[in-house]
JSON list of C-alpha atoms in Angstrom, two decimals:
[
{"chain": "C", "resi": 1, "resn": "UNK", "atom": "CA", "xyz": [27.85, 49.74, -29.00]},
{"chain": "C", "resi": 2, "resn": "UNK", "atom": "CA", "xyz": [27.66, 53.60, -29.17]},
{"chain": "C", "resi": 3, "resn": "UNK", "atom": "CA", "xyz": [27.42, 55.19, -25.79]},
{"chain": "C", "resi": 4, "resn": "UNK", "atom": "CA", "xyz": [25.02, 58.16, -25.13]},
{"chain": "C", "resi": 5, "resn": "UNK", "atom": "CA", "xyz": [25.51, 61.09, -22.88]},
{"chain": "C", "resi": 6, "resn": "UNK", "atom": "CA", "xyz": [23.57, 61.41, -19.64]},
{"chain": "C", "resi": 7, "resn": "UNK", "atom": "CA", "xyz": [20.60, 63.72, -19.87]},
{"chain": "C", "resi": 8, "resn": "UNK", "atom": "CA", "xyz": [21.92, 65.90, -17.08]},
{"chain": "C", "resi": 9, "resn": "UNK", "atom": "CA", "xyz": [25.04, 67.48, -15.56]},
{"chain": "C", "resi": 10, "resn": "UNK", "atom": "CA", "xyz": [27.32, 64.73, -14.33]},
{"chain": "C", "resi": 11, "resn": "UNK", "atom": "CA", "xyz": [27.86, 64.78, -10.60]},
{"chain": "C", "resi": 12, "resn": "UNK", "atom": "CA", "xyz": [30.68, 62.23, -10.57]},
{"chain": "C", "resi": 13, "resn": "UNK", "atom": "CA", "xyz": [32.08, 59.29, -12.46]},
{"chain": "C", "resi": 14, "resn": "UNK", "atom": "CA", "xyz": [34.15, 56.28, -11.32]},
{"chain": "C", "resi": 15, "resn": "UNK", "atom": "CA", "xyz": [35.31, 53.03, -12.82]},
{"chain": "C", "resi": 16, "resn": "UNK", "atom": "CA", "xyz": [35.23, 49.85, -10.78]},
{"chain": "C", "resi": 17, "resn": "UNK", "atom": "CA", "xyz": [37.86, 47.37, -12.06]},
{"chain": "C", "resi": 18, "resn": "UNK", "atom": "CA", "xyz": [36.84, 43.83, -12.77]},
{"chain": "C", "resi": 19, "resn": "UNK", "atom": "CA", "xyz": [36.71, 41.80, -9.61]},
{"chain": "C", "resi": 20, "resn": "UNK", "atom": "CA", "xyz": [36.62, 44.91, -7.33]},
{"chain": "C", "resi": 21, "resn": "UNK", "atom": "CA", "xyz": [33.77, 46.42, -5.30]},
{"chain": "C", "resi": 22, "resn": "UNK", "atom": "CA", "xyz": [32.16, 49.70, -4.44]},
{"chain": "C", "resi": 23, "resn": "UNK", "atom": "CA", "xyz": [29.52, 51.26, -2.11]},
{"chain": "C", "resi": 24, "resn": "UNK", "atom": "CA", "xyz": [27.99, 54.72, -1.60]},
{"chain": "C", "resi": 25, "resn": "UNK", "atom": "CA", "xyz": [24.87, 56.67, -0.87]},
{"chain": "C", "resi": 26, "resn": "UNK", "atom": "CA", "xyz": [22.71, 57.95, -3.75]},
{"chain": "C", "resi": 27, "resn": "UNK", "atom": "CA", "xyz": [19.89, 60.41, -2.94]},
{"chain": "C", "resi": 28, "resn": "UNK", "atom": "CA", "xyz": [16.37, 60.35, -4.16]},
{"chain": "C", "resi": 29, "resn": "UNK", "atom": "CA", "xyz": [16.14, 61.98, -7.62]},
{"chain": "C", "resi": 30, "resn": "UNK", "atom": "CA", "xyz": [19.68, 61.00, -8.66]},
{"chain": "C", "resi": 31, "resn": "UNK", "atom": "CA", "xyz": [20.29, 58.55, -11.50]},
{"chain": "C", "resi": 32, "resn": "UNK", "atom": "CA", "xyz": [23.14, 56.11, -11.71]},
{"chain": "C", "resi": 33, "resn": "UNK", "atom": "CA", "xyz": [24.35, 54.70, -15.07]},
{"chain": "C", "resi": 34, "resn": "UNK", "atom": "CA", "xyz": [26.19, 51.48, -14.93]},
{"chain": "C", "resi": 35, "resn": "UNK", "atom": "CA", "xyz": [28.19, 50.70, -18.11]},
{"chain": "C", "resi": 36, "resn": "UNK", "atom": "CA", "xyz": [29.80, 47.35, -19.13]},
{"chain": "C", "resi": 37, "resn": "UNK", "atom": "CA", "xyz": [33.08, 48.92, -20.33]},
{"chain": "C", "resi": 38, "resn": "UNK", "atom": "CA", "xyz": [34.46, 46.13, -22.53]},
{"chain": "C", "resi": 39, "resn": "UNK", "atom": "CA", "xyz": [31.70, 43.56, -22.60]},
{"chain": "C", "resi": 40, "resn": "UNK", "atom": "CA", "xyz": [31.63, 40.51, -20.28]},
{"chain": "C", "resi": 41, "resn": "UNK", "atom": "CA", "xyz": [31.00, 42.28, -17.03]},
{"chain": "C", "resi": 42, "resn": "UNK", "atom": "CA", "xyz": [28.64, 41.33, -14.17]},
{"chain": "C", "resi": 43, "resn": "UNK", "atom": "CA", "xyz": [27.56, 43.96, -11.58]},
{"chain": "C", "resi": 44, "resn": "UNK", "atom": "CA", "xyz": [26.03, 42.43, -8.55]},
{"chain": "C", "resi": 45, "resn": "UNK", "atom": "CA", "xyz": [24.10, 45.07, -6.58]},
{"chain": "C", "resi": 46, "resn": "UNK", "atom": "CA", "xyz": [22.43, 45.31, -3.12]},
{"chain": "C", "resi": 47, "resn": "UNK", "atom": "CA", "xyz": [20.21, 48.25, -2.18]},
{"chain": "C", "resi": 48, "resn": "UNK", "atom": "CA", "xyz": [19.18, 49.43, 1.26]},
{"chain": "C", "resi": 49, "resn": "UNK", "atom": "CA", "xyz": [17.01, 52.33, 2.45]},
{"chain": "C", "resi": 50, "resn": "UNK", "atom": "CA", "xyz": [19.89, 54.62, 3.83]},
{"chain": "C", "resi": 51, "resn": "UNK", "atom": "CA", "xyz": [17.64, 55.96, 6.62]},
{"chain": "C", "resi": 52, "resn": "UNK", "atom": "CA", "xyz": [16.59, 52.54, 7.78]},
{"chain": "C", "resi": 53, "resn": "UNK", "atom": "CA", "xyz": [18.87, 49.78, 6.59]},
{"chain": "C", "resi": 54, "resn": "UNK", "atom": "CA", "xyz": [16.43, 47.01, 7.75]},
{"chain": "C", "resi": 55, "resn": "UNK", "atom": "CA", "xyz": [14.48, 47.90, 4.62]},
{"chain": "C", "resi": 56, "resn": "UNK", "atom": "CA", "xyz": [16.07, 46.81, 1.52]},
{"chain": "C", "resi": 57, "resn": "UNK", "atom": "CA", "xyz": [15.51, 45.60, -2.09]},
{"chain": "C", "resi": 58, "resn": "UNK", "atom": "CA", "xyz": [13.13, 42.57, -2.15]},
{"chain": "C", "resi": 59, "resn": "UNK", "atom": "CA", "xyz": [13.60, 40.29, -5.07]},
{"chain": "C", "resi": 60, "resn": "UNK", "atom": "CA", "xyz": [10.52, 38.11, -4.63]},
{"chain": "C", "resi": 61, "resn": "UNK", "atom": "CA", "xyz": [8.13, 40.98, -4.25]},
{"chain": "C", "resi": 62, "resn": "UNK", "atom": "CA", "xyz": [9.74, 42.85, -7.20]},
{"chain": "C", "resi": 63, "resn": "UNK", "atom": "CA", "xyz": [9.37, 39.95, -9.55]},
{"chain": "C", "resi": 64, "resn": "UNK", "atom": "CA", "xyz": [5.90, 38.83, -8.38]},
{"chain": "C", "resi": 65, "resn": "UNK", "atom": "CA", "xyz": [4.40, 42.31, -8.56]},
{"chain": "C", "resi": 66, "resn": "UNK", "atom": "CA", "xyz": [5.60, 42.84, -12.18]},
{"chain": "C", "resi": 67, "resn": "UNK", "atom": "CA", "xyz": [4.99, 39.36, -13.45]},
{"chain": "C", "resi": 68, "resn": "UNK", "atom": "CA", "xyz": [8.59, 38.88, -14.55]},
{"chain": "C", "resi": 69, "resn": "UNK", "atom": "CA", "xyz": [11.72, 36.70, -13.99]},
{"chain": "C", "resi": 70, "resn": "UNK", "atom": "CA", "xyz": [14.16, 39.26, -15.51]},
{"chain": "C", "resi": 71, "resn": "UNK", "atom": "CA", "xyz": [14.66, 42.93, -15.14]},
{"chain": "C", "resi": 72, "resn": "UNK", "atom": "CA", "xyz": [14.73, 45.53, -17.92]},
{"chain": "C", "resi": 73, "resn": "UNK", "atom": "CA", "xyz": [13.55, 49.06, -18.71]},
{"chain": "C", "resi": 74, "resn": "UNK", "atom": "CA", "xyz": [10.29, 49.90, -16.97]},
{"chain": "C", "resi": 75, "resn": "UNK", "atom": "CA", "xyz": [10.73, 47.63, -14.05]},
{"chain": "C", "resi": 76, "resn": "UNK", "atom": "CA", "xyz": [10.87, 49.01, -10.54]},
{"chain": "C", "resi": 77, "resn": "UNK", "atom": "CA", "xyz": [13.01, 47.62, -7.76]},
{"chain": "C", "resi": 78, "resn": "UNK", "atom": "CA", "xyz": [10.74, 47.36, -4.70]},
{"chain": "C", "resi": 79, "resn": "UNK", "atom": "CA", "xyz": [11.53, 47.09, -1.02]},
{"chain": "C", "resi": 80, "resn": "UNK", "atom": "CA", "xyz": [10.12, 44.69, 1.48]},
{"chain": "C", "resi": 81, "resn": "UNK", "atom": "CA", "xyz": [7.79, 47.48, 2.58]},
{"chain": "C", "resi": 82, "resn": "UNK", "atom": "CA", "xyz": [6.16, 47.69, -0.82]},
{"chain": "C", "resi": 83, "resn": "UNK", "atom": "CA", "xyz": [7.92, 50.94, -1.78]},
{"chain": "C", "resi": 84, "resn": "UNK", "atom": "CA", "xyz": [9.60, 51.91, -5.09]},
{"chain": "C", "resi": 85, "resn": "UNK", "atom": "CA", "xyz": [13.26, 52.10, -4.27]},
{"chain": "C", "resi": 86, "resn": "UNK", "atom": "CA", "xyz": [14.79, 52.55, -7.79]},
{"chain": "C", "resi": 87, "resn": "UNK", "atom": "CA", "xyz": [13.55, 52.40, -11.32]},
{"chain": "C", "resi": 88, "resn": "UNK", "atom": "CA", "xyz": [15.19, 51.22, -14.62]},
{"chain": "C", "resi": 89, "resn": "UNK", "atom": "CA", "xyz": [14.62, 54.26, -16.70]},
{"chain": "C", "resi": 90, "resn": "UNK", "atom": "CA", "xyz": [16.94, 53.31, -19.61]},
{"chain": "C", "resi": 91, "resn": "UNK", "atom": "CA", "xyz": [18.55, 50.11, -20.71]},
{"chain": "C", "resi": 92, "resn": "UNK", "atom": "CA", "xyz": [20.64, 49.04, -23.73]},
{"chain": "C", "resi": 93, "resn": "UNK", "atom": "CA", "xyz": [21.29, 45.54, -22.49]},
{"chain": "C", "resi": 94, "resn": "UNK", "atom": "CA", "xyz": [17.68, 44.45, -22.07]},
{"chain": "C", "resi": 95, "resn": "UNK", "atom": "CA", "xyz": [17.96, 41.42, -19.78]},
{"chain": "C", "resi": 96, "resn": "UNK", "atom": "CA", "xyz": [19.34, 41.39, -16.26]},
{"chain": "C", "resi": 97, "resn": "UNK", "atom": "CA", "xyz": [19.53, 38.40, -13.88]},
{"chain": "C", "resi": 98, "resn": "UNK", "atom": "CA", "xyz": [17.39, 38.57, -10.74]},
{"chain": "C", "resi": 99, "resn": "UNK", "atom": "CA", "xyz": [17.85, 35.29, -8.96]},
{"chain": "C", "resi": 100, "resn": "UNK", "atom": "CA", "xyz": [21.27, 33.55, -9.42]},
{"chain": "C", "resi": 101, "resn": "UNK", "atom": "CA", "xyz": [23.12, 35.42, -6.52]},
{"chain": "C", "resi": 102, "resn": "UNK", "atom": "CA", "xyz": [26.87, 35.76, -6.38]},
{"chain": "C", "resi": 103, "resn": "UNK", "atom": "CA", "xyz": [29.87, 33.46, -6.66]},
{"chain": "C", "resi": 104, "resn": "UNK", "atom": "CA", "xyz": [31.02, 32.17, -3.18]},
{"chain": "C", "resi": 105, "resn": "UNK", "atom": "CA", "xyz": [34.66, 31.64, -2.13]},
{"chain": "C", "resi": 106, "resn": "UNK", "atom": "CA", "xyz": [34.38, 27.84, -2.44]},
{"chain": "C", "resi": 107, "resn": "UNK", "atom": "CA", "xyz": [33.17, 28.15, -6.01]},
{"chain": "C", "resi": 108, "resn": "UNK", "atom": "CA", "xyz": [35.99, 30.54, -6.83]},
{"chain": "C", "resi": 109, "resn": "UNK", "atom": "CA", "xyz": [38.55, 28.22, -5.31]},
{"chain": "C", "resi": 110, "resn": "UNK", "atom": "CA", "xyz": [37.23, 25.17, -7.16]},
{"chain": "C", "resi": 111, "resn": "UNK", "atom": "CA", "xyz": [37.22, 26.83, -10.54]},
{"chain": "C", "resi": 112, "resn": "UNK", "atom": "CA", "xyz": [40.22, 29.34, -10.47]},
{"chain": "C", "resi": 113, "resn": "UNK", "atom": "CA", "xyz": [42.25, 28.53, -7.38]},
{"chain": "C", "resi": 114, "resn": "UNK", "atom": "CA", "xyz": [43.16, 31.05, -4.70]},
{"chain": "C", "resi": 115, "resn": "UNK", "atom": "CA", "xyz": [45.25, 34.03, -5.52]},
{"chain": "C", "resi": 116, "resn": "UNK", "atom": "CA", "xyz": [45.66, 36.16, -2.34]},
{"chain": "C", "resi": 117, "resn": "UNK", "atom": "CA", "xyz": [46.42, 39.83, -2.15]},
{"chain": "C", "resi": 118, "resn": "UNK", "atom": "CA", "xyz": [49.60, 39.13, -0.13]},
{"chain": "C", "resi": 119, "resn": "UNK", "atom": "CA", "xyz": [51.22, 37.45, -3.12]},
{"chain": "C", "resi": 120, "resn": "UNK", "atom": "CA", "xyz": [49.35, 38.87, -6.09]},
{"chain": "C", "resi": 121, "resn": "UNK", "atom": "CA", "xyz": [48.26, 42.42, -5.03]},
{"chain": "C", "resi": 122, "resn": "UNK", "atom": "CA", "xyz": [45.58, 43.83, -7.43]},
{"chain": "C", "resi": 123, "resn": "UNK", "atom": "CA", "xyz": [45.72, 40.61, -9.55]},
{"chain": "C", "resi": 124, "resn": "UNK", "atom": "CA", "xyz": [44.20, 38.67, -6.67]},
{"chain": "C", "resi": 125, "resn": "UNK", "atom": "CA", "xyz": [41.01, 36.62, -7.20]},
{"chain": "C", "resi": 126, "resn": "UNK", "atom": "CA", "xyz": [37.82, 37.91, -5.37]},
{"chain": "C", "resi": 127, "resn": "UNK", "atom": "CA", "xyz": [34.44, 36.27, -5.21]},
{"chain": "C", "resi": 128, "resn": "UNK", "atom": "CA", "xyz": [31.34, 38.35, -5.47]},
{"chain": "C", "resi": 129, "resn": "UNK", "atom": "CA", "xyz": [30.37, 37.40, -1.95]},
{"chain": "C", "resi": 130, "resn": "UNK", "atom": "CA", "xyz": [33.73, 38.53, -0.55]},
{"chain": "C", "resi": 131, "resn": "UNK", "atom": "CA", "xyz": [33.40, 41.92, -2.26]},
{"chain": "C", "resi": 132, "resn": "UNK", "atom": "CA", "xyz": [29.88, 42.58, -1.07]},
{"chain": "C", "resi": 133, "resn": "UNK", "atom": "CA", "xyz": [30.78, 41.59, 2.51]},
{"chain": "C", "resi": 134, "resn": "UNK", "atom": "CA", "xyz": [33.80, 44.00, 2.50]},
{"chain": "C", "resi": 135, "resn": "UNK", "atom": "CA", "xyz": [31.60, 46.85, 1.40]},
{"chain": "C", "resi": 136, "resn": "UNK", "atom": "CA", "xyz": [28.79, 45.97, 3.84]},
{"chain": "C", "resi": 137, "resn": "UNK", "atom": "CA", "xyz": [31.31, 46.09, 6.71]},
{"chain": "C", "resi": 138, "resn": "UNK", "atom": "CA", "xyz": [32.05, 49.72, 5.90]},
{"chain": "C", "resi": 139, "resn": "UNK", "atom": "CA", "xyz": [28.44, 50.56, 6.85]},
{"chain": "C", "resi": 140, "resn": "UNK", "atom": "CA", "xyz": [28.16, 48.37, 9.99]},
{"chain": "C", "resi": 141, "resn": "UNK", "atom": "CA", "xyz": [26.51, 45.59, 8.09]},
{"chain": "C", "resi": 142, "resn": "UNK", "atom": "CA", "xyz": [27.38, 41.86, 7.78]},
{"chain": "C", "resi": 143, "resn": "UNK", "atom": "CA", "xyz": [26.67, 38.46, 6.40]},
{"chain": "C", "resi": 144, "resn": "UNK", "atom": "CA", "xyz": [22.96, 38.48, 7.54]},
{"chain": "C", "resi": 145, "resn": "UNK", "atom": "CA", "xyz": [22.43, 41.53, 5.36]},
{"chain": "C", "resi": 146, "resn": "UNK", "atom": "CA", "xyz": [23.37, 39.63, 2.19]},
{"chain": "C", "resi": 147, "resn": "UNK", "atom": "CA", "xyz": [19.94, 39.56, 0.59]},
{"chain": "C", "resi": 148, "resn": "UNK", "atom": "CA", "xyz": [19.08, 38.46, -2.97]},
{"chain": "C", "resi": 149, "resn": "UNK", "atom": "CA", "xyz": [20.87, 40.75, -5.43]},
{"chain": "C", "resi": 150, "resn": "UNK", "atom": "CA", "xyz": [20.52, 41.98, -8.99]},
{"chain": "C", "resi": 151, "resn": "UNK", "atom": "CA", "xyz": [23.14, 40.87, -11.49]},
{"chain": "C", "resi": 152, "resn": "UNK", "atom": "CA", "xyz": [23.34, 43.67, -14.10]},
{"chain": "C", "resi": 153, "resn": "UNK", "atom": "CA", "xyz": [24.50, 42.62, -17.65]},
{"chain": "C", "resi": 154, "resn": "UNK", "atom": "CA", "xyz": [23.96, 38.95, -17.02]},
{"chain": "C", "resi": 155, "resn": "UNK", "atom": "CA", "xyz": [21.31, 37.16, -19.16]},
{"chain": "C", "resi": 156, "resn": "UNK", "atom": "CA", "xyz": [20.37, 33.82, -17.76]},
{"chain": "C", "resi": 157, "resn": "UNK", "atom": "CA", "xyz": [18.32, 31.28, -19.70]},
{"chain": "C", "resi": 158, "resn": "UNK", "atom": "CA", "xyz": [16.68, 28.01, -18.68]},
{"chain": "C", "resi": 159, "resn": "UNK", "atom": "CA", "xyz": [16.56, 24.90, -20.93]},
{"chain": "C", "resi": 160, "resn": "UNK", "atom": "CA", "xyz": [13.52, 22.53, -21.12]},
{"chain": "C", "resi": 161, "resn": "UNK", "atom": "CA", "xyz": [14.89, 20.58, -18.09]},
{"chain": "C", "resi": 162, "resn": "UNK", "atom": "CA", "xyz": [15.17, 23.68, -16.02]},
{"chain": "C", "resi": 163, "resn": "UNK", "atom": "CA", "xyz": [19.00, 24.03, -16.12]},
{"chain": "C", "resi": 164, "resn": "UNK", "atom": "CA", "xyz": [20.27, 27.53, -16.05]},
{"chain": "C", "resi": 165, "resn": "UNK", "atom": "CA", "xyz": [23.03, 28.92, -18.14]},
{"chain": "C", "resi": 166, "resn": "UNK", "atom": "CA", "xyz": [24.56, 32.31, -18.76]},
{"chain": "C", "resi": 167, "resn": "UNK", "atom": "CA", "xyz": [24.13, 33.73, -22.31]},
{"chain": "C", "resi": 168, "resn": "UNK", "atom": "CA", "xyz": [27.50, 35.23, -23.13]},
{"chain": "C", "resi": 169, "resn": "UNK", "atom": "CA", "xyz": [26.34, 36.22, -26.58]},
{"chain": "C", "resi": 170, "resn": "UNK", "atom": "CA", "xyz": [24.25, 38.97, -24.84]},
{"chain": "C", "resi": 171, "resn": "UNK", "atom": "CA", "xyz": [27.37, 40.71, -23.71]},
{"chain": "C", "resi": 172, "resn": "UNK", "atom": "CA", "xyz": [28.09, 44.01, -25.64]},
{"chain": "C", "resi": 173, "resn": "UNK", "atom": "CA", "xyz": [30.92, 46.55, -25.01]},
{"chain": "C", "resi": 174, "resn": "UNK", "atom": "CA", "xyz": [29.35, 49.83, -23.85]},
{"chain": "C", "resi": 175, "resn": "UNK", "atom": "CA", "xyz": [25.98, 48.41, -22.80]},
{"chain": "C", "resi": 176, "resn": "UNK", "atom": "CA", "xyz": [24.46, 50.46, -19.99]},
{"chain": "C", "resi": 177, "resn": "UNK", "atom": "CA", "xyz": [21.56, 50.61, -17.62]},
{"chain": "C", "resi": 178, "resn": "UNK", "atom": "CA", "xyz": [20.24, 53.84, -15.99]},
{"chain": "C", "resi": 179, "resn": "UNK", "atom": "CA", "xyz": [18.84, 53.41, -12.51]},
{"chain": "C", "resi": 180, "resn": "UNK", "atom": "CA", "xyz": [16.84, 56.28, -10.97]},
{"chain": "C", "resi": 181, "resn": "UNK", "atom": "CA", "xyz": [16.90, 56.29, -7.19]},
{"chain": "C", "resi": 182, "resn": "UNK", "atom": "CA", "xyz": [13.37, 56.83, -5.83]},
{"chain": "C", "resi": 183, "resn": "UNK", "atom": "CA", "xyz": [14.55, 56.65, -2.21]},
{"chain": "C", "resi": 184, "resn": "UNK", "atom": "CA", "xyz": [17.73, 57.62, -0.42]},
{"chain": "C", "resi": 185, "resn": "UNK", "atom": "CA", "xyz": [19.66, 54.40, -0.90]},
{"chain": "C", "resi": 186, "resn": "UNK", "atom": "CA", "xyz": [22.86, 52.75, 0.21]},
{"chain": "C", "resi": 187, "resn": "UNK", "atom": "CA", "xyz": [24.15, 51.05, -2.98]},
{"chain": "C", "resi": 188, "resn": "UNK", "atom": "CA", "xyz": [26.59, 48.22, -2.68]},
{"chain": "C", "resi": 189, "resn": "UNK", "atom": "CA", "xyz": [28.08, 46.42, -5.63]},
{"chain": "C", "resi": 190, "resn": "UNK", "atom": "CA", "xyz": [30.71, 43.95, -6.82]},
{"chain": "C", "resi": 191, "resn": "UNK", "atom": "CA", "xyz": [32.15, 43.60, -10.35]},
{"chain": "C", "resi": 192, "resn": "UNK", "atom": "CA", "xyz": [33.09, 39.96, -9.77]},
{"chain": "C", "resi": 193, "resn": "UNK", "atom": "CA", "xyz": [32.19, 37.17, -12.16]},
{"chain": "C", "resi": 194, "resn": "UNK", "atom": "CA", "xyz": [28.67, 35.71, -12.32]},
{"chain": "C", "resi": 195, "resn": "UNK", "atom": "CA", "xyz": [28.38, 32.29, -10.60]},
{"chain": "C", "resi": 196, "resn": "UNK", "atom": "CA", "xyz": [27.30, 30.78, -13.96]},
{"chain": "C", "resi": 197, "resn": "UNK", "atom": "CA", "xyz": [30.04, 32.40, -16.13]},
{"chain": "C", "resi": 198, "resn": "UNK", "atom": "CA", "xyz": [31.43, 29.60, -18.17]},
{"chain": "C", "resi": 199, "resn": "UNK", "atom": "CA", "xyz": [34.75, 31.22, -19.02]},
{"chain": "C", "resi": 200, "resn": "UNK", "atom": "CA", "xyz": [37.73, 28.95, -18.06]},
{"chain": "C", "resi": 201, "resn": "UNK", "atom": "CA", "xyz": [39.90, 31.80, -16.85]},
{"chain": "C", "resi": 202, "resn": "UNK", "atom": "CA", "xyz": [39.25, 34.30, -14.09]},
{"chain": "C", "resi": 203, "resn": "UNK", "atom": "CA", "xyz": [38.34, 37.41, -16.18]},
{"chain": "C", "resi": 204, "resn": "UNK", "atom": "CA", "xyz": [35.85, 39.71, -14.52]},
{"chain": "C", "resi": 205, "resn": "UNK", "atom": "CA", "xyz": [34.93, 42.87, -16.47]},
{"chain": "C", "resi": 206, "resn": "UNK", "atom": "CA", "xyz": [35.06, 46.57, -15.38]},
{"chain": "C", "resi": 207, "resn": "UNK", "atom": "CA", "xyz": [32.00, 48.71, -14.96]},
{"chain": "C", "resi": 208, "resn": "UNK", "atom": "CA", "xyz": [31.75, 52.50, -15.10]},
{"chain": "C", "resi": 209, "resn": "UNK", "atom": "CA", "xyz": [29.50, 54.46, -12.80]},
{"chain": "C", "resi": 210, "resn": "UNK", "atom": "CA", "xyz": [28.05, 57.85, -13.75]},
{"chain": "C", "resi": 211, "resn": "UNK", "atom": "CA", "xyz": [25.68, 59.91, -11.56]},
{"chain": "C", "resi": 212, "resn": "UNK", "atom": "CA", "xyz": [23.53, 62.87, -12.33]},
{"chain": "C", "resi": 213, "resn": "UNK", "atom": "CA", "xyz": [20.35, 64.62, -10.98]},
{"chain": "C", "resi": 214, "resn": "UNK", "atom": "CA", "xyz": [17.29, 63.40, -12.90]},
{"chain": "C", "resi": 215, "resn": "UNK", "atom": "CA", "xyz": [14.44, 64.53, -10.64]},
{"chain": "C", "resi": 216, "resn": "UNK", "atom": "CA", "xyz": [11.55, 62.52, -9.27]},
{"chain": "C", "resi": 217, "resn": "UNK", "atom": "CA", "xyz": [9.00, 60.33, -11.19]},
{"chain": "C", "resi": 218, "resn": "UNK", "atom": "CA", "xyz": [6.21, 62.47, -12.71]},
{"chain": "C", "resi": 219, "resn": "UNK", "atom": "CA", "xyz": [2.67, 61.20, -13.03]},
{"chain": "C", "resi": 220, "resn": "UNK", "atom": "CA", "xyz": [3.25, 60.11, -16.60]},
{"chain": "C", "resi": 221, "resn": "UNK", "atom": "CA", "xyz": [6.56, 58.38, -15.91]},
{"chain": "C", "resi": 222, "resn": "UNK", "atom": "CA", "xyz": [7.08, 55.15, -17.89]},
{"chain": "C", "resi": 223, "resn": "UNK", "atom": "CA", "xyz": [8.26, 52.99, -14.96]},
{"chain": "C", "resi": 224, "resn": "UNK", "atom": "CA", "xyz": [5.54, 54.37, -12.75]},
{"chain": "C", "resi": 225, "resn": "UNK", "atom": "CA", "xyz": [2.88, 53.25, -15.23]},
{"chain": "C", "resi": 226, "resn": "UNK", "atom": "CA", "xyz": [4.52, 50.07, -16.35]},
{"chain": "C", "resi": 227, "resn": "UNK", "atom": "CA", "xyz": [2.33, 48.03, -14.09]},
{"chain": "C", "resi": 228, "resn": "UNK", "atom": "CA", "xyz": [-0.58, 48.94, -11.71]},
{"chain": "C", "resi": 229, "resn": "UNK", "atom": "CA", "xyz": [1.51, 47.48, -8.84]},
{"chain": "C", "resi": 230, "resn": "UNK", "atom": "CA", "xyz": [4.29, 50.07, -9.69]},
{"chain": "C", "resi": 231, "resn": "UNK", "atom": "CA", "xyz": [1.85, 52.89, -9.22]},
{"chain": "C", "resi": 232, "resn": "UNK", "atom": "CA", "xyz": [1.01, 51.68, -5.75]},
{"chain": "C", "resi": 233, "resn": "UNK", "atom": "CA", "xyz": [4.71, 51.28, -4.92]},
{"chain": "C", "resi": 234, "resn": "UNK", "atom": "CA", "xyz": [5.32, 54.94, -5.82]},
{"chain": "C", "resi": 235, "resn": "UNK", "atom": "CA", "xyz": [2.37, 56.04, -3.76]},
{"chain": "C", "resi": 236, "resn": "UNK", "atom": "CA", "xyz": [3.91, 54.24, -0.75]},
{"chain": "C", "resi": 237, "resn": "UNK", "atom": "CA", "xyz": [7.20, 55.87, -1.41]},
{"chain": "C", "resi": 238, "resn": "UNK", "atom": "CA", "xyz": [5.64, 59.35, -1.72]},
{"chain": "C", "resi": 239, "resn": "UNK", "atom": "CA", "xyz": [3.72, 58.81, 1.55]},
{"chain": "C", "resi": 240, "resn": "UNK", "atom": "CA", "xyz": [6.98, 57.84, 3.29]},
{"chain": "C", "resi": 241, "resn": "UNK", "atom": "CA", "xyz": [8.72, 61.02, 2.28]},
{"chain": "C", "resi": 242, "resn": "UNK", "atom": "CA", "xyz": [5.60, 63.18, 3.06]},
{"chain": "C", "resi": 243, "resn": "UNK", "atom": "CA", "xyz": [5.58, 62.10, 6.64]}
]
């Protein structure tokens, strides 16, 4: 898959190796591109209002308001206060998981056995939950702040009996998603394997992060007008910053 250049001057870039984790603050009007470097990556993400971390991304309200069970271009990530926190302004993958969560330590142990840092250094095994908790701790947060996350680059399908599976055919090297931050946000992510990943060996993929200034959503913005509920969420965000 051919990658495309960000439509603005790059502020910074960083690659998160497979299985590792990252966190940082992104300001309103900044865009973050997440790229699946080699194909096969899963990027679990949590989002918090940086000014008041009790406000965070709300999965049920986001899906219900936009009548969807997946995330793609046009969708807005909403907070539990009904505000637009971030918008998917570009997306070459097209289907991102919104409800399967992250792999826990017991799942990791059962499938791949434990490989600790003391013996294996950077070749250790990490669960998604462990990575997110380590990053949350840097900001004075903990297990009770583990809310429902987004899994970028993971397409999950249901069979007629309701069983869920990960569609590995959807992975493509270089696939990317551009997320515009509509609020000042603490972004926490893990590049560990998806809990439904069927691969027999521990093989998480790396993700590349690229940030640039994109500006705020205009009145004709695609995400803003994707649903009437999105328009209300943007109004709530604008009132919050006007106060």
